[in-house]
Amino acid sequence: MSKGQHSGTHSAPPPAPDPLPLPIVDNHTHLDISREGHEPVDVAAAIAAAKRVGVNRMVQVGCDLDGARWTVQVIDEHPELLGGIAIHPNEAPKHNERGDLAEALAEIEALAAHPRVRAIGETGLDYFRTGPEGVVAQQDSFRWHIDLAKRTGKALQIHDRDSHDDVLRILQEEGAPEKVVLHCFSGDVTMARECVDRGYYLSYSGTVTFKNARPLRNALAVTPLEHVLVETDAPYLTPAPHRGAPNAPYLTPVTLRLMADVLNVSVPTLCAAVSDNSEQVYGPW
Ligand SMILES: [Zn+2]
């Protein structure tokens, strides 16, 4: 590739934010994924950079078979990490078409026996990227993951893109696991209140910092501190003003500080809340 062809994709990484006064947890990150045109993530360096600014623990999410296999290895090597594993809602229809969905789910179940896999996810529904032909496979797979979380006593991490009503309906129909996290929460005030009434946790990502995200900030404003989590979903959803650069766990404080403003609480108060809530959901580590 000629030099300059990808100018822009290799822009310097955003500077490290000021360290937080208390440690926090990045509830959802993909260290196994690097953005197109970028080197694979150096896991030890990513964890070190995160810890320098107070992000001392992370939930590593592997949501296809390769990612799940990688996750159970990396959580053994790094005590800062817990694992979440699942077949992603955009992957389930592909497995279904190939006729190997049952086999893939069986492998997820076997890998989920690892004691440091503490979340089943991300699972759920995505009506944005998968068309109507994939809905049945997505919903079947979602129901299966809900059942796995209940059978294993692990938290359920939900991906919900343009599918709020069906996500809430299916959770109700199946009976939700004890701990449910809506990862990258994208609902409005009404949905936030419904989730809180049901005892779910709402994990806010960099999207809450986006200029056009006022409805999401309004949802955050009515979320009680006991239900709030923070995440990067790295390498995606980089918080403003760094949109366009790859996201990484060391940028979590950018999102957390904006959240403290919206919630009208101090930064240390929110740090303590997200760490406590993370331990409530995943157990100590
Ligand atoms: Zn994710």
mmCIF file of C-alpha atoms and ligand atoms in Angstrom:
data_model
loop_
_atom_site.group_PDB
_atom_site.id
_atom_site.type_symbol
_atom_site.label_atom_id
_atom_site.label_comp_id
_atom_site.label_asym_id
_atom_site.label_seq_id
_atom_site.Cartn_x
_atom_site.Cartn_y
_atom_site.Cartn_z
ATOM 1 C CA MET A 1 0.000 0.000 0.000
ATOM 2 C CA SER A 2 1.381 3.369 -0.933
ATOM 3 C CA LYS A 3 2.359 5.681 1.811
ATOM 4 C CA GLY A 4 -0.345 8.162 2.664
ATOM 5 C CA GLN A 5 -3.163 6.024 1.309
ATOM 6 C CA HIS A 6 -4.467 5.536 4.810
ATOM 7 C CA SER A 7 -3.598 8.938 6.142
ATOM 8 C CA GLY A 8 -5.897 9.537 9.036
ATOM 9 C CA THR A 9 -6.237 5.924 10.159
ATOM 10 C CA HIS A 10 -2.871 6.100 11.893
ATOM 11 C CA SER A 11 -3.413 9.400 13.638
ATOM 12 C CA ALA A 12 -1.740 9.645 17.034
ATOM 13 C CA PRO A 13 -3.680 7.980 19.838
ATOM 14 C CA PRO A 14 -5.623 10.412 22.052
ATOM 15 C CA PRO A 15 -3.645 11.672 25.063
ATOM 16 C CA ALA A 16 -4.154 9.989 28.411
ATOM 17 C CA PRO A 17 -6.811 11.724 30.527
ATOM 18 C CA ASP A 18 -5.961 12.891 34.048
ATOM 19 C CA PRO A 19 -5.915 9.944 36.457
ATOM 20 C CA LEU A 20 -9.135 9.324 38.381
ATOM 21 C CA PRO A 21 -9.136 9.813 42.166
ATOM 22 C CA LEU A 22 -10.448 6.260 42.731
ATOM 23 C CA PRO A 23 -10.171 3.082 40.648
ATOM 24 C CA ILE A 24 -12.940 2.046 38.264
ATOM 25 C CA VAL A 25 -13.875 -0.917 36.053
ATOM 26 C CA ASP A 26 -14.275 -0.855 32.260
ATOM 27 C CA ASN A 27 -17.283 -3.184 32.074
ATOM 28 C CA HIS A 28 -17.000 -4.135 28.421
ATOM 29 C CA THR A 29 -13.981 -4.081 26.161
ATOM 30 C CA HIS A 30 -12.696 -6.121 23.208
ATOM 31 C CA LEU A 31 -8.923 -6.440 23.524
ATOM 32 C CA ASP A 32 -9.050 -9.156 20.850
ATOM 33 C CA ILE A 33 -10.233 -6.680 18.208
ATOM 34 C CA SER A 34 -8.211 -3.954 16.527
ATOM 35 C CA ARG A 35 -9.631 -1.414 14.127
ATOM 36 C CA GLU A 36 -8.956 -1.809 10.435
ATOM 37 C CA GLY A 37 -5.528 -0.566 9.503
ATOM 38 C CA HIS A 38 -4.226 -0.790 13.092
ATOM 39 C CA GLU A 39 -1.858 -3.219 14.780
ATOM 40 C CA PRO A 40 -3.326 -5.915 17.092
ATOM 41 C CA VAL A 41 -3.773 -4.679 20.664
ATOM 42 C CA ASP A 42 -0.775 -5.167 22.970
ATOM 43 C CA VAL A 43 -2.761 -6.468 25.927
ATOM 44 C CA ALA A 44 -0.159 -5.867 28.642
ATOM 45 C CA ALA A 45 0.412 -2.314 27.387
ATOM 46 C CA ALA A 46 -3.338 -1.628 27.168
ATOM 47 C CA ILE A 47 -3.827 -2.788 30.765
ATOM 48 C CA ALA A 48 -0.830 -0.752 31.977
ATOM 49 C CA ALA A 49 -2.103 2.395 30.236
ATOM 50 C CA ALA A 50 -5.551 1.870 31.747
ATOM 51 C CA LYS A 51 -4.172 1.376 35.261
ATOM 52 C CA ARG A 52 -2.135 4.581 35.036
ATOM 53 C CA VAL A 53 -5.386 6.569 34.862
ATOM 54 C CA GLY A 54 -7.327 4.514 37.427
ATOM 55 C CA VAL A 55 -9.020 1.928 35.206
ATOM 56 C CA ASN A 56 -7.600 -0.972 37.164
ATOM 57 C CA ARG A 57 -9.990 -3.725 36.064
ATOM 58 C CA MET A 58 -11.724 -4.664 32.837
ATOM 59 C CA VAL A 59 -14.236 -7.176 31.505
ATOM 60 C CA GLN A 60 -12.841 -8.657 28.295
ATOM 61 C CA VAL A 61 -15.645 -9.731 25.962
ATOM 62 C CA GLY A 62 -15.097 -12.383 23.297
ATOM 63 C CA CYS A 63 -18.233 -12.709 21.223
ATOM 64 C CA ASP A 64 -17.362 -15.125 18.469
ATOM 65 C CA LEU A 65 -15.691 -18.522 18.801
ATOM 66 C CA ASP A 66 -12.154 -17.248 18.221
ATOM 67 C CA GLY A 67 -12.748 -14.346 20.590
ATOM 68 C CA ALA A 68 -14.180 -16.614 23.276
ATOM 69 C CA ARG A 69 -11.249 -19.053 23.030
ATOM 70 C CA TRP A 70 -8.798 -16.147 23.241
ATOM 71 C CA THR A 71 -10.657 -14.647 26.207
ATOM 72 C CA VAL A 72 -10.358 -17.721 28.427
ATOM 73 C CA GLN A 73 -6.600 -17.700 27.845
ATOM 74 C CA VAL A 74 -5.997 -13.999 28.412
ATOM 75 C CA ILE A 75 -7.976 -13.898 31.668
ATOM 76 C CA ASP A 76 -5.611 -16.522 33.051
ATOM 77 C CA GLU A 77 -2.632 -14.336 32.219
ATOM 78 C CA HIS A 78 -3.917 -11.002 33.563
ATOM 79 C CA PRO A 79 -5.548 -10.743 37.005
ATOM 80 C CA GLU A 80 -7.057 -7.366 36.027
ATOM 81 C CA LEU A 81 -9.372 -9.100 33.557
ATOM 82 C CA LEU A 82 -12.557 -11.075 33.844
ATOM 83 C CA GLY A 83 -14.156 -12.667 30.814
ATOM 84 C CA GLY A 84 -17.479 -12.453 29.066
ATOM 85 C CA ILE A 85 -18.203 -14.874 26.227
ATOM 86 C CA ALA A 86 -21.065 -15.513 23.814
ATOM 87 C CA ILE A 87 -22.028 -15.814 20.187
ATOM 88 C CA HIS A 88 -22.864 -12.224 19.148
ATOM 89 C CA PRO A 89 -26.362 -11.601 17.743
ATOM 90 C CA ASN A 90 -24.812 -10.718 14.378
ATOM 91 C CA GLU A 91 -22.864 -13.999 14.372
ATOM 92 C CA ALA A 92 -25.735 -16.311 15.336
ATOM 93 C CA PRO A 93 -27.551 -16.091 11.959
ATOM 94 C CA LYS A 94 -24.281 -16.837 10.121
ATOM 95 C CA HIS A 95 -23.754 -19.988 12.190
ATOM 96 C CA ASN A 96 -27.377 -20.878 11.657
ATOM 97 C CA GLU A 97 -27.007 -20.617 7.884
ATOM 98 C CA ARG A 98 -23.940 -22.848 7.985
ATOM 99 C CA GLY A 99 -25.818 -25.310 10.186
ATOM 100 C CA ASP A 100 -23.324 -25.155 13.064
ATOM 101 C CA LEU A 101 -25.044 -22.886 15.596
ATOM 102 C CA ALA A 102 -25.729 -25.699 18.080
ATOM 103 C CA GLU A 103 -22.101 -26.752 17.918
ATOM 104 C CA ALA A 104 -20.903 -23.171 18.489
ATOM 105 C CA LEU A 105 -23.204 -22.733 21.479
ATOM 106 C CA ALA A 106 -21.993 -26.006 22.964
ATOM 107 C CA GLU A 107 -18.428 -24.727 22.800
ATOM 108 C CA ILE A 108 -19.461 -21.452 24.484
ATOM 109 C CA GLU A 109 -21.059 -23.451 27.270
ATOM 110 C CA ALA A 110 -17.900 -25.516 27.762
ATOM 111 C CA LEU A 111 -15.672 -22.398 27.820
ATOM 112 C CA ALA A 112 -18.067 -20.671 30.221
ATOM 113 C CA ALA A 113 -17.138 -23.198 32.890
ATOM 114 C CA HIS A 114 -13.934 -21.187 33.429
ATOM 115 C CA PRO A 115 -14.266 -19.610 36.912
ATOM 116 C CA ARG A 116 -13.063 -16.197 35.665
ATOM 117 C CA VAL A 117 -15.668 -16.095 32.918
ATOM 118 C CA ARG A 118 -18.248 -14.157 34.902
ATOM 119 C CA ALA A 119 -20.491 -12.882 32.118
ATOM 120 C CA ILE A 120 -22.474 -14.493 29.332
ATOM 121 C CA GLY A 121 -22.395 -11.893 26.584
ATOM 122 C CA GLU A 122 -22.654 -10.051 24.540
ATOM 123 C CA THR A 123 -25.874 -11.644 23.431
ATOM 124 C CA GLY A 124 -29.201 -10.060 22.561
ATOM 125 C CA LEU A 125 -30.675 -8.651 19.366
ATOM 126 C CA ASP A 126 -29.425 -6.420 16.562
ATOM 127 C CA TYR A 127 -32.062 -5.368 14.048
ATOM 128 C CA PHE A 128 -29.734 -2.717 12.621
ATOM 129 C CA ARG A 129 -27.033 -4.889 11.109
ATOM 130 C CA THR A 130 -28.944 -8.146 10.639
ATOM 131 C CA GLY A 131 -32.024 -8.102 8.420
ATOM 132 C CA PRO A 132 -35.389 -9.792 9.039
ATOM 133 C CA GLU A 133 -34.065 -13.125 7.714
ATOM 134 C CA GLY A 134 -31.822 -13.398 10.808
ATOM 135 C CA VAL A 135 -34.385 -12.559 13.473
ATOM 136 C CA VAL A 136 -35.435 -16.102 14.350
ATOM 137 C CA ALA A 137 -31.847 -17.293 14.771
ATOM 138 C CA GLN A 138 -31.009 -14.213 16.854
ATOM 139 C CA GLN A 139 -33.965 -14.682 19.139
ATOM 140 C CA ASP A 140 -33.336 -18.417 19.586
ATOM 141 C CA SER A 141 -29.688 -17.721 20.371
ATOM 142 C CA PHE A 142 -30.625 -14.938 22.817
ATOM 143 C CA ARG A 143 -33.024 -17.276 24.653
ATOM 144 C CA TRP A 144 -30.308 -19.920 24.842
ATOM 145 C CA HIS A 145 -27.803 -17.453 26.350
ATOM 146 C CA ILE A 146 -30.377 -16.256 28.916
ATOM 147 C CA ASP A 147 -30.809 -19.861 29.987
ATOM 148 C CA LEU A 148 -27.031 -20.416 30.144
ATOM 149 C CA ALA A 149 -26.605 -17.369 32.407
ATOM 150 C CA LYS A 150 -29.273 -18.724 34.723
ATOM 151 C CA ARG A 151 -27.852 -22.244 34.785
ATOM 152 C CA THR A 152 -24.312 -21.011 35.469
ATOM 153 C CA GLY A 153 -25.248 -18.162 37.822
ATOM 154 C CA LYS A 154 -23.241 -15.695 35.700
ATOM 155 C CA ALA A 155 -24.241 -12.185 34.676
ATOM 156 C CA LEU A 156 -25.922 -11.617 31.319
ATOM 157 C CA GLN A 157 -24.498 -8.844 29.117
ATOM 158 C CA ILE A 158 -26.985 -7.701 26.504
ATOM 159 C CA HIS A 159 -26.382 -6.104 23.109
ATOM 160 C CA ASP A 160 -29.520 -4.245 22.004
ATOM 161 C CA ARG A 161 -29.452 -2.339 18.736
ATOM 162 C CA ASP A 162 -32.786 -1.061 17.437
ATOM 163 C CA SER A 163 -34.518 -3.896 19.280
ATOM 164 C CA HIS A 164 -35.537 -2.486 22.676
ATOM 165 C CA ASP A 165 -39.081 -3.884 22.774
ATOM 166 C CA ASP A 166 -38.128 -7.424 21.794
ATOM 167 C CA VAL A 167 -35.153 -7.493 24.190
ATOM 168 C CA LEU A 168 -37.387 -6.507 27.116
ATOM 169 C CA ARG A 169 -40.170 -8.868 26.016
ATOM 170 C CA ILE A 170 -37.912 -11.898 25.625
ATOM 171 C CA LEU A 171 -36.226 -11.264 28.989
ATOM 172 C CA GLN A 172 -39.681 -11.184 30.542
ATOM 173 C CA GLU A 173 -40.821 -14.338 28.742
ATOM 174 C CA GLU A 174 -37.733 -16.334 29.660
ATOM 175 C CA GLY A 175 -37.342 -14.925 33.155
ATOM 176 C CA ALA A 176 -34.206 -12.822 33.516
ATOM 177 C CA PRO A 177 -31.049 -14.054 35.260
ATOM 178 C CA GLU A 178 -30.257 -12.482 38.619
ATOM 179 C CA LYS A 179 -27.730 -10.033 37.115
ATOM 180 C CA VAL A 180 -28.523 -8.347 33.813
ATOM 181 C CA VAL A 181 -26.378 -5.645 32.194
ATOM 182 C CA LEU A 182 -27.549 -3.652 29.195
ATOM 183 C CA HIS A 183 -24.184 -3.030 27.567
ATOM 184 C CA CYS A 184 -23.859 0.255 25.660
ATOM 185 C CA PHE A 185 -27.292 1.261 26.893
ATOM 186 C CA SER A 186 -29.105 3.111 24.099
ATOM 187 C CA GLY A 187 -32.651 3.529 25.405
ATOM 188 C CA ASP A 188 -34.564 6.626 26.454
ATOM 189 C CA VAL A 189 -35.847 7.771 29.839
ATOM 190 C CA THR A 190 -38.854 5.429 29.727
ATOM 191 C CA MET A 191 -36.734 2.398 28.961
ATOM 192 C CA ALA A 192 -34.147 3.334 31.596
ATOM 193 C CA ARG A 193 -36.907 3.483 34.215
ATOM 194 C CA GLU A 194 -38.316 0.118 33.072
ATOM 195 C CA CYS A 195 -34.857 -1.510 33.294
ATOM 196 C CA VAL A 196 -34.225 -0.035 36.739
ATOM 197 C CA ASP A 197 -37.634 -1.273 37.940
ATOM 198 C CA ARG A 198 -36.614 -4.741 36.814
ATOM 199 C CA GLY A 199 -33.291 -4.481 38.670
ATOM 200 C CA TYR A 200 -31.075 -4.368 35.577
ATOM 201 C CA TYR A 201 -27.764 -2.508 35.337
ATOM 202 C CA LEU A 202 -27.240 0.112 32.628
ATOM 203 C CA SER A 203 -23.726 0.320 31.209
ATOM 204 C CA TYR A 204 -22.997 3.624 29.496
ATOM 205 C CA SER A 205 -20.346 3.909 26.779
ATOM 206 C CA GLY A 206 -18.722 6.762 24.855
ATOM 207 C CA THR A 207 -22.002 7.255 22.997
ATOM 208 C CA VAL A 208 -23.246 9.225 26.011
ATOM 209 C CA THR A 209 -20.624 11.890 25.206
ATOM 210 C CA PHE A 210 -21.769 12.356 21.608
ATOM 211 C CA LYS A 211 -23.179 15.745 20.740
ATOM 212 C CA ASN A 212 -26.496 14.371 19.448
ATOM 213 C CA ALA A 213 -27.013 12.063 22.454
ATOM 214 C CA ARG A 214 -29.259 14.254 24.582
ATOM 215 C CA PRO A 215 -31.973 11.544 24.923
ATOM 216 C CA LEU A 216 -29.307 9.150 26.216
ATOM 217 C CA ARG A 217 -27.989 11.724 28.688
ATOM 218 C CA ASN A 218 -31.579 12.231 29.870
ATOM 219 C CA ALA A 219 -31.813 8.451 30.425
ATOM 220 C CA LEU A 220 -28.567 8.514 32.400
ATOM 221 C CA ALA A 221 -29.868 11.390 34.505
ATOM 222 C CA VAL A 222 -32.753 9.220 35.786
ATOM 223 C CA THR A 223 -30.599 6.105 36.370
ATOM 224 C CA PRO A 224 -29.961 5.606 40.099
ATOM 225 C CA LEU A 225 -26.258 5.345 41.012
ATOM 226 C CA GLU A 226 -26.812 1.753 42.192
ATOM 227 C CA HIS A 227 -27.622 0.745 38.590
ATOM 228 C CA VAL A 228 -24.890 2.631 36.688
ATOM 229 C CA LEU A 229 -21.882 1.017 34.994
ATOM 230 C CA VAL A 230 -19.327 2.455 32.557
ATOM 231 C CA GLU A 231 -17.584 0.817 29.600
ATOM 232 C CA THR A 232 -15.575 1.569 26.478
ATOM 233 C CA ASP A 233 -16.730 -1.148 24.042
ATOM 234 C CA ALA A 234 -13.210 -0.567 22.709
ATOM 235 C CA PRO A 235 -12.030 -0.355 19.987
ATOM 236 C CA TYR A 236 -15.408 1.156 19.054
ATOM 237 C CA LEU A 237 -17.457 4.121 20.331
ATOM 238 C CA THR A 238 -14.524 6.377 21.217
ATOM 239 C CA PRO A 239 -15.776 9.199 23.449
ATOM 240 C CA ALA A 240 -15.861 12.806 22.274
ATOM 241 C CA PRO A 241 -13.682 14.708 21.546
ATOM 242 C CA HIS A 242 -11.619 11.752 20.275
ATOM 243 C CA ARG A 243 -14.121 10.243 17.829
ATOM 244 C CA GLY A 244 -12.353 8.695 14.852
ATOM 245 C CA ALA A 245 -9.404 7.379 16.885
ATOM 246 C CA PRO A 246 -9.545 3.784 18.126
ATOM 247 C CA ASN A 247 -11.004 3.446 21.615
ATOM 248 C CA ALA A 248 -9.133 1.779 24.493
ATOM 249 C CA PRO A 249 -9.761 1.175 28.208
ATOM 250 C CA TYR A 250 -7.496 4.114 29.212
ATOM 251 C CA LEU A 251 -10.124 6.460 27.749
ATOM 252 C CA THR A 252 -12.874 5.305 30.154
ATOM 253 C CA PRO A 253 -12.274 8.343 32.450
ATOM 254 C CA VAL A 254 -13.357 10.670 29.617
ATOM 255 C CA THR A 255 -16.789 9.057 29.611
ATOM 256 C CA LEU A 256 -16.974 8.732 33.387
ATOM 257 C CA ARG A 257 -16.295 12.440 33.981
ATOM 258 C CA LEU A 258 -19.070 13.445 31.568
ATOM 259 C CA MET A 259 -21.377 10.970 33.323
ATOM 260 C CA ALA A 260 -20.616 12.493 36.732
ATOM 261 C CA ASP A 261 -21.676 15.880 35.335
ATOM 262 C CA VAL A 262 -24.936 14.492 33.954
ATOM 263 C CA LEU A 263 -25.690 12.655 37.203
ATOM 264 C CA ASN A 264 -24.728 15.730 39.206
ATOM 265 C CA VAL A 265 -22.430 13.741 41.508
ATOM 266 C CA SER A 266 -18.720 14.102 42.248
ATOM 267 C CA VAL A 267 -16.215 12.082 40.253
ATOM 268 C CA PRO A 268 -15.074 10.078 43.338
ATOM 269 C CA THR A 269 -18.708 9.251 44.138
ATOM 270 C CA LEU A 270 -19.274 7.861 40.652
ATOM 271 C CA CYS A 271 -15.948 5.983 40.687
ATOM 272 C CA ALA A 272 -16.914 4.255 43.931
ATOM 273 C CA ALA A 273 -20.394 3.450 42.594
ATOM 274 C CA VAL A 274 -19.221 1.839 39.346
ATOM 275 C CA SER A 275 -16.620 -0.251 41.166
ATOM 276 C CA ASP A 276 -19.150 -1.417 43.780
ATOM 277 C CA ASN A 277 -21.756 -2.157 41.132
ATOM 278 C CA SER A 278 -19.248 -4.105 39.034
ATOM 279 C CA GLU A 279 -18.452 -6.314 42.026
ATOM 280 C CA GLN A 280 -22.161 -6.785 42.673
ATOM 281 C CA VAL A 281 -22.612 -7.976 39.112
ATOM 282 C CA TYR A 282 -19.487 -10.094 38.543
ATOM 283 C CA GLY A 283 -18.323 -10.898 42.068
ATOM 284 C CA PRO A 284 -14.917 -9.886 43.449
ATOM 285 C CA TRP A 285 -11.678 -10.130 41.471
HETATM 286 ZN ZN ZN B 1 -19.128 -5.007 22.500
#
